[in-house]
mmCIF file of C-alpha atoms in Angstrom:
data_model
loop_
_atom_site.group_PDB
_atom_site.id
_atom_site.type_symbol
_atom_site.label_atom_id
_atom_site.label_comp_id
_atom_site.label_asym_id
_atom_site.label_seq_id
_atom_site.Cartn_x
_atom_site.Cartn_y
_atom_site.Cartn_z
ATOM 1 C CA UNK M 1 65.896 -21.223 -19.553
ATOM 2 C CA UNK M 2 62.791 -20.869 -22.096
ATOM 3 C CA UNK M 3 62.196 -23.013 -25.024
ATOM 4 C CA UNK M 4 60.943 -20.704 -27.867
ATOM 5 C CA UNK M 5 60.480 -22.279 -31.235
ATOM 6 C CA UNK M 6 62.553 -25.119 -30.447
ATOM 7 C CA UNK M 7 65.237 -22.954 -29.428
ATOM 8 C CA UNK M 8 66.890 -22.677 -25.450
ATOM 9 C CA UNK M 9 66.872 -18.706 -24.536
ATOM 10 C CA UNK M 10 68.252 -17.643 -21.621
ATOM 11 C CA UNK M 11 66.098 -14.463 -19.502
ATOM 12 C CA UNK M 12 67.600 -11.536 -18.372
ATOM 13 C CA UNK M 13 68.777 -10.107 -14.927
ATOM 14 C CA UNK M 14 66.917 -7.054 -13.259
ATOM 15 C CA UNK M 15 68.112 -5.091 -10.548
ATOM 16 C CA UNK M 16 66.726 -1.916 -8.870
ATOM 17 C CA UNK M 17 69.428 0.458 -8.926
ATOM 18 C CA UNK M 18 67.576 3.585 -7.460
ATOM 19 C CA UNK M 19 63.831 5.203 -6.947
ATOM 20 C CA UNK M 20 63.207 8.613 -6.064
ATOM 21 C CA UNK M 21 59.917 7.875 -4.675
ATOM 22 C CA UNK M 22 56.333 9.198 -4.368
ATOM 23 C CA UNK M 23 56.682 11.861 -2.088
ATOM 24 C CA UNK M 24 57.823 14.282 -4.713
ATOM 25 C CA UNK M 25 54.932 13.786 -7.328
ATOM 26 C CA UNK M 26 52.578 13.947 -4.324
ATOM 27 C CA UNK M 27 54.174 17.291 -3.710
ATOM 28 C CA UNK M 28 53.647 17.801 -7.550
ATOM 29 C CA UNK M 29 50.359 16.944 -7.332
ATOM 30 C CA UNK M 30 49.520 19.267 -4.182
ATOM 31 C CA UNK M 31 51.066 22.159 -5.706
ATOM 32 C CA UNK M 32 48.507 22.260 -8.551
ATOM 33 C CA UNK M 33 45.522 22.119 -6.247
ATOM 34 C CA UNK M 34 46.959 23.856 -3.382
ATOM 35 C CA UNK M 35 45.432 20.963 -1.372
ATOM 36 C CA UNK M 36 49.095 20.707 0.794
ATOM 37 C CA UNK M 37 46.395 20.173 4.050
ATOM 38 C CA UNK M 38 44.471 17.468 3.269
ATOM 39 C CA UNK M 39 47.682 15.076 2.549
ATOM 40 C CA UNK M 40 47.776 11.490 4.860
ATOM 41 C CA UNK M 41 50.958 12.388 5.136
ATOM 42 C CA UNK M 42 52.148 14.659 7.629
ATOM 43 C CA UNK M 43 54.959 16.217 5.855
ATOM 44 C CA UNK M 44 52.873 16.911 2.988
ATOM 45 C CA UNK M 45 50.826 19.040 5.270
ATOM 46 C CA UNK M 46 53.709 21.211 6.479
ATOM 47 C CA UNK M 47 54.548 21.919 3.203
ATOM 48 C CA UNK M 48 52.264 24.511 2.692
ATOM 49 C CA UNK M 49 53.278 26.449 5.595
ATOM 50 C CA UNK M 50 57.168 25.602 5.549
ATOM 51 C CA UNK M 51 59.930 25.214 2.568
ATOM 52 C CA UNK M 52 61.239 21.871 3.125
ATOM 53 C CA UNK M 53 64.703 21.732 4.872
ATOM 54 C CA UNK M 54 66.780 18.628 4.397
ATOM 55 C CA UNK M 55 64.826 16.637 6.543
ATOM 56 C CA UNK M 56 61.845 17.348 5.451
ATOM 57 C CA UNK M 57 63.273 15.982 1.618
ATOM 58 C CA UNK M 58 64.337 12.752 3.465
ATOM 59 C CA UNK M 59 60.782 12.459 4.902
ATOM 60 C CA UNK M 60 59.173 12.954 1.657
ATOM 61 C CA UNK M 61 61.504 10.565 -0.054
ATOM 62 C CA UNK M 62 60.542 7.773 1.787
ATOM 63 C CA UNK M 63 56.541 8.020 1.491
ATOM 64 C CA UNK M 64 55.238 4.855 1.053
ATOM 65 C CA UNK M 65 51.361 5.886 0.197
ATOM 66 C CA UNK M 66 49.329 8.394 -1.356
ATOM 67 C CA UNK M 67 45.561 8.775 -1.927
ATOM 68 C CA UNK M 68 45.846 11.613 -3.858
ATOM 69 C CA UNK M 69 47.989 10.079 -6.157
ATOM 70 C CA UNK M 70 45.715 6.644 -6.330
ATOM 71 C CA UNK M 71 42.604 9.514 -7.252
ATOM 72 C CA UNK M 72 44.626 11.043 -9.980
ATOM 73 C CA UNK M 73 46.025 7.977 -11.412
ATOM 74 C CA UNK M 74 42.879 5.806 -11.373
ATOM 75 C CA UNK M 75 39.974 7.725 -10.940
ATOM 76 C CA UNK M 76 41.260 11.178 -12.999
ATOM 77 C CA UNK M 77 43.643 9.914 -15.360
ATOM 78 C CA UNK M 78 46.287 13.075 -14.258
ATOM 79 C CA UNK M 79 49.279 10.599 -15.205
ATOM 80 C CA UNK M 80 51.504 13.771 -15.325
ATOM 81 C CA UNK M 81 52.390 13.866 -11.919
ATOM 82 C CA UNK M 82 53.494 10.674 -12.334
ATOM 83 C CA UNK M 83 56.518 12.064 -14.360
ATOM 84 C CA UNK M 84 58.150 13.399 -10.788
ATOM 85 C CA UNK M 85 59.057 10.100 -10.011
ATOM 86 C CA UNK M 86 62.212 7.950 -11.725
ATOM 87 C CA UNK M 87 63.207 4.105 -11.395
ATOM 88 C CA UNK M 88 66.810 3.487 -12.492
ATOM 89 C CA UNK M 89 67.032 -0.400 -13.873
ATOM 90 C CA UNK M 90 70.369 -2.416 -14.483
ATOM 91 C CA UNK M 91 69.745 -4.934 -17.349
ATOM 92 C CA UNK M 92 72.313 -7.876 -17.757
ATOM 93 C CA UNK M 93 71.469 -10.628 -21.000
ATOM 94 C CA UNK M 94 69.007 -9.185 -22.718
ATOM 95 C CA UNK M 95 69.819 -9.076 -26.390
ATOM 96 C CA UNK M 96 70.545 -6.177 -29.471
ATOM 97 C CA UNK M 97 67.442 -7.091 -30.621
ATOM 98 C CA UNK M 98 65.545 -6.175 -27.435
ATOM 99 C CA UNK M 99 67.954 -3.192 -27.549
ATOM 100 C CA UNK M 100 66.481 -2.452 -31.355
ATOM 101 C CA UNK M 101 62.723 -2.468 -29.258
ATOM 102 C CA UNK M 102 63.666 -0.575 -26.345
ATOM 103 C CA UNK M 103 64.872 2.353 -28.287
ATOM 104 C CA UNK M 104 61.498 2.982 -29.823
ATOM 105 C CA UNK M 105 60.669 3.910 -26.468
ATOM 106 C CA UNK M 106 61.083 7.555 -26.194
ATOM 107 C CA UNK M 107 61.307 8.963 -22.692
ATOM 108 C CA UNK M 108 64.001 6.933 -21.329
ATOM 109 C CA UNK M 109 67.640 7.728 -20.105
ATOM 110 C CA UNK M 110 69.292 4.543 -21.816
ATOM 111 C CA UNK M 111 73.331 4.018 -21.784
ATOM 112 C CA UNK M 112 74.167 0.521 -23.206
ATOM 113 C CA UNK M 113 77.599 -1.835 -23.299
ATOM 114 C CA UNK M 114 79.014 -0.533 -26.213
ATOM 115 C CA UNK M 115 80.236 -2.906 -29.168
ATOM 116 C CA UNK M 116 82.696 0.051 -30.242
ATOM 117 C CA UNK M 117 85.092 -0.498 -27.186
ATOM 118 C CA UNK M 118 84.211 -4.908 -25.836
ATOM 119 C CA UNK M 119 84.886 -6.613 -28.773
ATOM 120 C CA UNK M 120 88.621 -6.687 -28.042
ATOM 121 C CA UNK M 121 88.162 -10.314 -26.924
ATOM 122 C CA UNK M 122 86.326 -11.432 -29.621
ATOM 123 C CA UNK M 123 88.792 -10.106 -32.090
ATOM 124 C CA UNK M 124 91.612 -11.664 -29.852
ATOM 125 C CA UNK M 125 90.178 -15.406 -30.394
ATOM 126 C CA UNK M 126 90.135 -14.792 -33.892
ATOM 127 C CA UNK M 127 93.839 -13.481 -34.301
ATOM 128 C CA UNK M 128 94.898 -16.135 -32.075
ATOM 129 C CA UNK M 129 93.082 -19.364 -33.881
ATOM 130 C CA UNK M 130 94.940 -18.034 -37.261
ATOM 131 C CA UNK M 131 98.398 -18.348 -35.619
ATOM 132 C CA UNK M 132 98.498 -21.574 -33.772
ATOM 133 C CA UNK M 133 94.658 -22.816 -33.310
ATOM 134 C CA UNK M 134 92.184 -23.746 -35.719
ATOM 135 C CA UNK M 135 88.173 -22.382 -36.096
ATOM 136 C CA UNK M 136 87.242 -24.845 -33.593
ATOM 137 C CA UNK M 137 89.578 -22.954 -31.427
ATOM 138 C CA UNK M 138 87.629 -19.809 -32.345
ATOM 139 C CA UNK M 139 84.534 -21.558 -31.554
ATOM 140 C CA UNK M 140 85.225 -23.286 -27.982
ATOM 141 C CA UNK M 141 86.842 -20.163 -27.036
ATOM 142 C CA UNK M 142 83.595 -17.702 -27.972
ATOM 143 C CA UNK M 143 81.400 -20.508 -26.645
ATOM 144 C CA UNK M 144 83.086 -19.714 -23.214
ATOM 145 C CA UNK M 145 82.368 -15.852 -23.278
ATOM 146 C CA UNK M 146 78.675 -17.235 -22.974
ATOM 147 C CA UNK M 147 77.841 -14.069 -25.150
ATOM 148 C CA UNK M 148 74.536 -15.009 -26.495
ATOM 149 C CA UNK M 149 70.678 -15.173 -25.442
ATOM 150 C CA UNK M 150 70.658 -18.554 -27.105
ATOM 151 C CA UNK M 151 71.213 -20.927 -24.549
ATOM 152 C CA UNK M 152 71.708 -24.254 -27.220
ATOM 153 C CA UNK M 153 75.169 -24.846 -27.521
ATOM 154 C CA UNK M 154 74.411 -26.674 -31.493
ATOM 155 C CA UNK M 155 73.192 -23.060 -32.734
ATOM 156 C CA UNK M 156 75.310 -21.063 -31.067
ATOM 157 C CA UNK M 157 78.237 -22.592 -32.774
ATOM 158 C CA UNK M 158 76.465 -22.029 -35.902
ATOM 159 C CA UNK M 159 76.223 -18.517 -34.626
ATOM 160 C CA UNK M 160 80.429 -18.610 -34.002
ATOM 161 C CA UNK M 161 81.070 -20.565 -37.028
ATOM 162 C CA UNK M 162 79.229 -17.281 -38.706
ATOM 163 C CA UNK M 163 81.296 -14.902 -37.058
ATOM 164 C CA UNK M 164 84.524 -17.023 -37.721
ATOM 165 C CA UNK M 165 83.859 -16.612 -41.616
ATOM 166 C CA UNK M 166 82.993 -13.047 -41.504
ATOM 167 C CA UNK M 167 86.347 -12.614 -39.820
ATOM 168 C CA UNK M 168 88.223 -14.831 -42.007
ATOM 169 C CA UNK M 169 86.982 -12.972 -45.418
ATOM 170 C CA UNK M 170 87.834 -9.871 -44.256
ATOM 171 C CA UNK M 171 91.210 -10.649 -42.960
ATOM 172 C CA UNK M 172 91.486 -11.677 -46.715
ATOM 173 C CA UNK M 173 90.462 -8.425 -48.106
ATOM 174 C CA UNK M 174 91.913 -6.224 -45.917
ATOM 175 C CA UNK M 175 95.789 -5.158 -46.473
ATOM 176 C CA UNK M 176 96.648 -5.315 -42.756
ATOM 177 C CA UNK M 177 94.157 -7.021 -41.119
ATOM 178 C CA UNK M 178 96.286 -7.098 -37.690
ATOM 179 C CA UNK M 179 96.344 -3.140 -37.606
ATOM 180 C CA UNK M 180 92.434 -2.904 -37.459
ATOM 181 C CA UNK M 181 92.982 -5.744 -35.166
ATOM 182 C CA UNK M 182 95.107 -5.554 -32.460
ATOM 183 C CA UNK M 183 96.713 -2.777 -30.839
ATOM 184 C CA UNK M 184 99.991 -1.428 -32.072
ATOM 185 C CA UNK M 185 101.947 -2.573 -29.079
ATOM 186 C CA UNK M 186 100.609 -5.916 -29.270
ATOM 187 C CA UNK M 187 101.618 -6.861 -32.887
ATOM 188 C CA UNK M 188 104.839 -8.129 -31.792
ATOM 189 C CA UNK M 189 103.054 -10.832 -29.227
ATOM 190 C CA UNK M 190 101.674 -12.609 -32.484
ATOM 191 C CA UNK M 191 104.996 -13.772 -33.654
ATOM 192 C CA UNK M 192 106.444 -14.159 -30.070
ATOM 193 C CA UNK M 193 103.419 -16.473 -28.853
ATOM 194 C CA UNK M 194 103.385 -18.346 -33.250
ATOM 195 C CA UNK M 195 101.852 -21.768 -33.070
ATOM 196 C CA UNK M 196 100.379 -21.511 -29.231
ATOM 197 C CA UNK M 197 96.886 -19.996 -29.895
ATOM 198 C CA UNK M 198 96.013 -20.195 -26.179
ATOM 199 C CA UNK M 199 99.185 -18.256 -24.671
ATOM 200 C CA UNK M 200 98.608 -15.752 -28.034
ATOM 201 C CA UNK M 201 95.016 -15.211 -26.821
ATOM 202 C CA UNK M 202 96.102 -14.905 -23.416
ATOM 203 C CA UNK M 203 99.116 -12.143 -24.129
ATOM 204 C CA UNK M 204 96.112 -10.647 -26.152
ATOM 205 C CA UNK M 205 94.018 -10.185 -23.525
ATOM 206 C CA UNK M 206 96.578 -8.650 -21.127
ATOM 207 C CA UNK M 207 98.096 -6.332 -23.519
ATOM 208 C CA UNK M 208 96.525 -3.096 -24.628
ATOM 209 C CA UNK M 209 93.210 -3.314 -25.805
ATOM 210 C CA UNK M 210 92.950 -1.677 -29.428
ATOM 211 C CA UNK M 211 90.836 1.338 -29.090
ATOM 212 C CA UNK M 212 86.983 1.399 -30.701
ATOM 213 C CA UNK M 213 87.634 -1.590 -32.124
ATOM 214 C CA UNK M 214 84.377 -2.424 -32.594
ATOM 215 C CA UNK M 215 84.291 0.361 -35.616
ATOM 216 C CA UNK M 216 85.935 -2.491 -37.868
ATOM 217 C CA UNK M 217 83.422 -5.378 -36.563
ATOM 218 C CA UNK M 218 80.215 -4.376 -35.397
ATOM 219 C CA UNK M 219 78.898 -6.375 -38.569
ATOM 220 C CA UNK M 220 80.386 -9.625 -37.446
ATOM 221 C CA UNK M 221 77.468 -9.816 -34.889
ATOM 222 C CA UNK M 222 73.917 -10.859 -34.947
ATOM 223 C CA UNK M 223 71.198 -9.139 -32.709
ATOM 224 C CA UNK M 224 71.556 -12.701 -30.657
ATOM 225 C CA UNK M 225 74.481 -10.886 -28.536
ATOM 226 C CA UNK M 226 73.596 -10.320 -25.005
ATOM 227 C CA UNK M 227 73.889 -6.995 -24.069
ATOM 228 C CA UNK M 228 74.156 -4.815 -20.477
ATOM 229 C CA UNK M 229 72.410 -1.421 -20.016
ATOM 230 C CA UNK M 230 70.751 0.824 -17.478
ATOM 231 C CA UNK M 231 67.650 2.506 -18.195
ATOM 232 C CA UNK M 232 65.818 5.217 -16.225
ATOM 233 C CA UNK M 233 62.465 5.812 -16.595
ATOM 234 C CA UNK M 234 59.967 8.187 -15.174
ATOM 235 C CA UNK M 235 56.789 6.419 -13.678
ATOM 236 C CA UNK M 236 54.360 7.605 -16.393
ATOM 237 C CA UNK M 237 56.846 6.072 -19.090
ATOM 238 C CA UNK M 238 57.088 3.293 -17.171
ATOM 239 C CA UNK M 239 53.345 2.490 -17.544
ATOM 240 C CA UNK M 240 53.632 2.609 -20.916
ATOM 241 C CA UNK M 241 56.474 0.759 -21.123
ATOM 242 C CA UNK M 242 54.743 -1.988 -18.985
ATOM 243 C CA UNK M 243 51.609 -1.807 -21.029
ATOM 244 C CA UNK M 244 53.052 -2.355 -24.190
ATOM 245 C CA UNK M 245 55.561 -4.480 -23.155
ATOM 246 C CA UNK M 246 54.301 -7.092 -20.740
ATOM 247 C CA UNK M 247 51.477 -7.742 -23.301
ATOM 248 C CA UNK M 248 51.218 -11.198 -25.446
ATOM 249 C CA UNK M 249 52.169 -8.948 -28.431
ATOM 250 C CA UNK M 250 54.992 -8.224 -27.428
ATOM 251 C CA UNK M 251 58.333 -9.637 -28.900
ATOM 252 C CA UNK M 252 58.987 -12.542 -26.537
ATOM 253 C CA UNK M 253 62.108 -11.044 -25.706
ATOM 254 C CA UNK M 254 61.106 -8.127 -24.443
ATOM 255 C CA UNK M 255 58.359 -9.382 -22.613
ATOM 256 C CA UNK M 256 60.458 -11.403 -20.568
ATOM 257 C CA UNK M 257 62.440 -7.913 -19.509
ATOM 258 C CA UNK M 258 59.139 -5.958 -18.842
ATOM 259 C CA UNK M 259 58.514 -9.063 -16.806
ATOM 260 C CA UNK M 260 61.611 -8.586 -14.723
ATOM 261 C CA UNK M 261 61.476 -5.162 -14.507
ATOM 262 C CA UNK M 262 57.760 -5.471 -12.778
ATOM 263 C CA UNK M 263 59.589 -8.111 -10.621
ATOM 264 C CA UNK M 264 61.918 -5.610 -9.086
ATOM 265 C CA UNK M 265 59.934 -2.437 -9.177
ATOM 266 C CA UNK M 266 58.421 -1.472 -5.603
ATOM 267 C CA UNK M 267 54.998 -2.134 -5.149
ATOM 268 C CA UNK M 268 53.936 1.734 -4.336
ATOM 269 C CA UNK M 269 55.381 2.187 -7.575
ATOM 270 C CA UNK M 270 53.041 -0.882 -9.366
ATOM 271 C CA UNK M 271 49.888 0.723 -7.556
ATOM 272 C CA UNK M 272 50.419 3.696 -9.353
ATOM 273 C CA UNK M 273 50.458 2.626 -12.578
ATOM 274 C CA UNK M 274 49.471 -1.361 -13.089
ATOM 275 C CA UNK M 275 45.468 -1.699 -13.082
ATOM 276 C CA UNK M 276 45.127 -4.629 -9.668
ATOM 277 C CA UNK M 277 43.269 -7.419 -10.872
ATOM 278 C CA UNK M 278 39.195 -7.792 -9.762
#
């Protein structure tokens, strides 16, 4: 936990999901100065007087070091080799608003948990504290989902309490509120499980979820909402994601990510493209 302007934040989790390594920008590399021969690394060499078969792929997959590519990236600047090699990140509790950041980040495969289709549960607590619980009901329930950065349980249910009243003026506006709501099939539960908002929450949940959802309530939420996603970059975008990101400039938020991702990425990897400290 971080205290940020008097406020508890939880950081995010990191993990590695996949590198396709040096070899291949090495090869890159090679191929522009026809220099397969003077490679370190053996396989390299063969190269330029063999295709690679499978196991010559596997071998160059798993390269560990290259001094051409240490030359290009530090002493030439040729950071478009670098763009041969791709880390694949899984992201768990960062927030929409480091989402909002991250997508100003161009060169990036980026799929994220989508509000449209998770919100079911959300939209279930509500239903339920309006037919047998209460908007403390709401509350202690959401508080449970542990669905925000914010780590301080006082704001957060000022964060729930917000959500609650969104919700309960547009259940007043709208005609049928429950058919935006809940899926068809489930309608019946709410006057089957009437003045028990935990078993009504609970036949909710294991009903049929009402499909995209979300489209009625993405404005019920606040860019404190944790999100999931898994980003791929290549190394060069990487570097500049790093750069920008891992600076004191940077949102706080974000920083903390950038921070995590360096954690995790490989240290052949960092070489490449994180200047070492004199």
């Amino acid at each position: 936990m971080e205290n940020v302007y008097g406020i508890e934040y939880s950081r995010p989790e990191v993990v590695l999901l996949q590198d396709t390594g040096i070899g291949v920008a090495e090869s890159a590399a090679r191929t522009c100065y026809d220099s397969f021969s003077n490679s370190e690394n053996e396989v390299i060499k063969n190269i330029e007087s063999h295709m690679p078969n499978d196991a010559m792929c596997d071998e160059i997959n798993s390269i560990e070091d290259s001094n051409l590519l240490d030359d290009l990236a530090w002493t030439y600047f040729h950071h478009s080799i670098l763009e041969h090699a791709n880390l694949s990140f899984l992201i768990r509790g960062t927030s929409r608003g480091v989402l909002q950041e991250h997508a100003r980040h161009r060169i990036q495969a980026i799929s994220v948990r989508s509000t449209r289709y998770t919100m079911s549960s959300i939209i279930n607590a509500f239903v339920a504290s309006k037919h047998g619980g209460d908007k403390e009901f709401f509350i202690s329930k959401l508080l449970s989902f542990d669905m925000f950065v914010t780590a301080d349980e006082g704001y957060n249910r000022v964060e729930i309490g917000a959500i609650y009243d969104k919700l309960d003026y547009q259940r007043k506006v709208v005609e049928d509120f429950h058919s935006i709501a809940v899926a068809k099939s489930s309608i019946p539960l709410i006057e089957q499980y009437q003045g028990d908002a935990e078993a009504l929450f609970d036949a909710l949940q294991a009903g049929k979820k009402k499909r995209n959802v979300g489209d009625a309530f993405k404005h019920i939420i606040s860019d404190n909402v944790k999100v999931d996603m898994v980003v791929t970059f290549n190394l060069r975008s990487l570097k500049n994601y790093f750069t920008l990101r891992d600076s004191g400039a940077a949102y706080f938020q974000i920083r903390w990510l950038a921070q995590e991702m360096m954690r995790v990425t490989p240290s052949k990897y960092l070489d490449l493209i994180i200047k070492k400290k004199s």
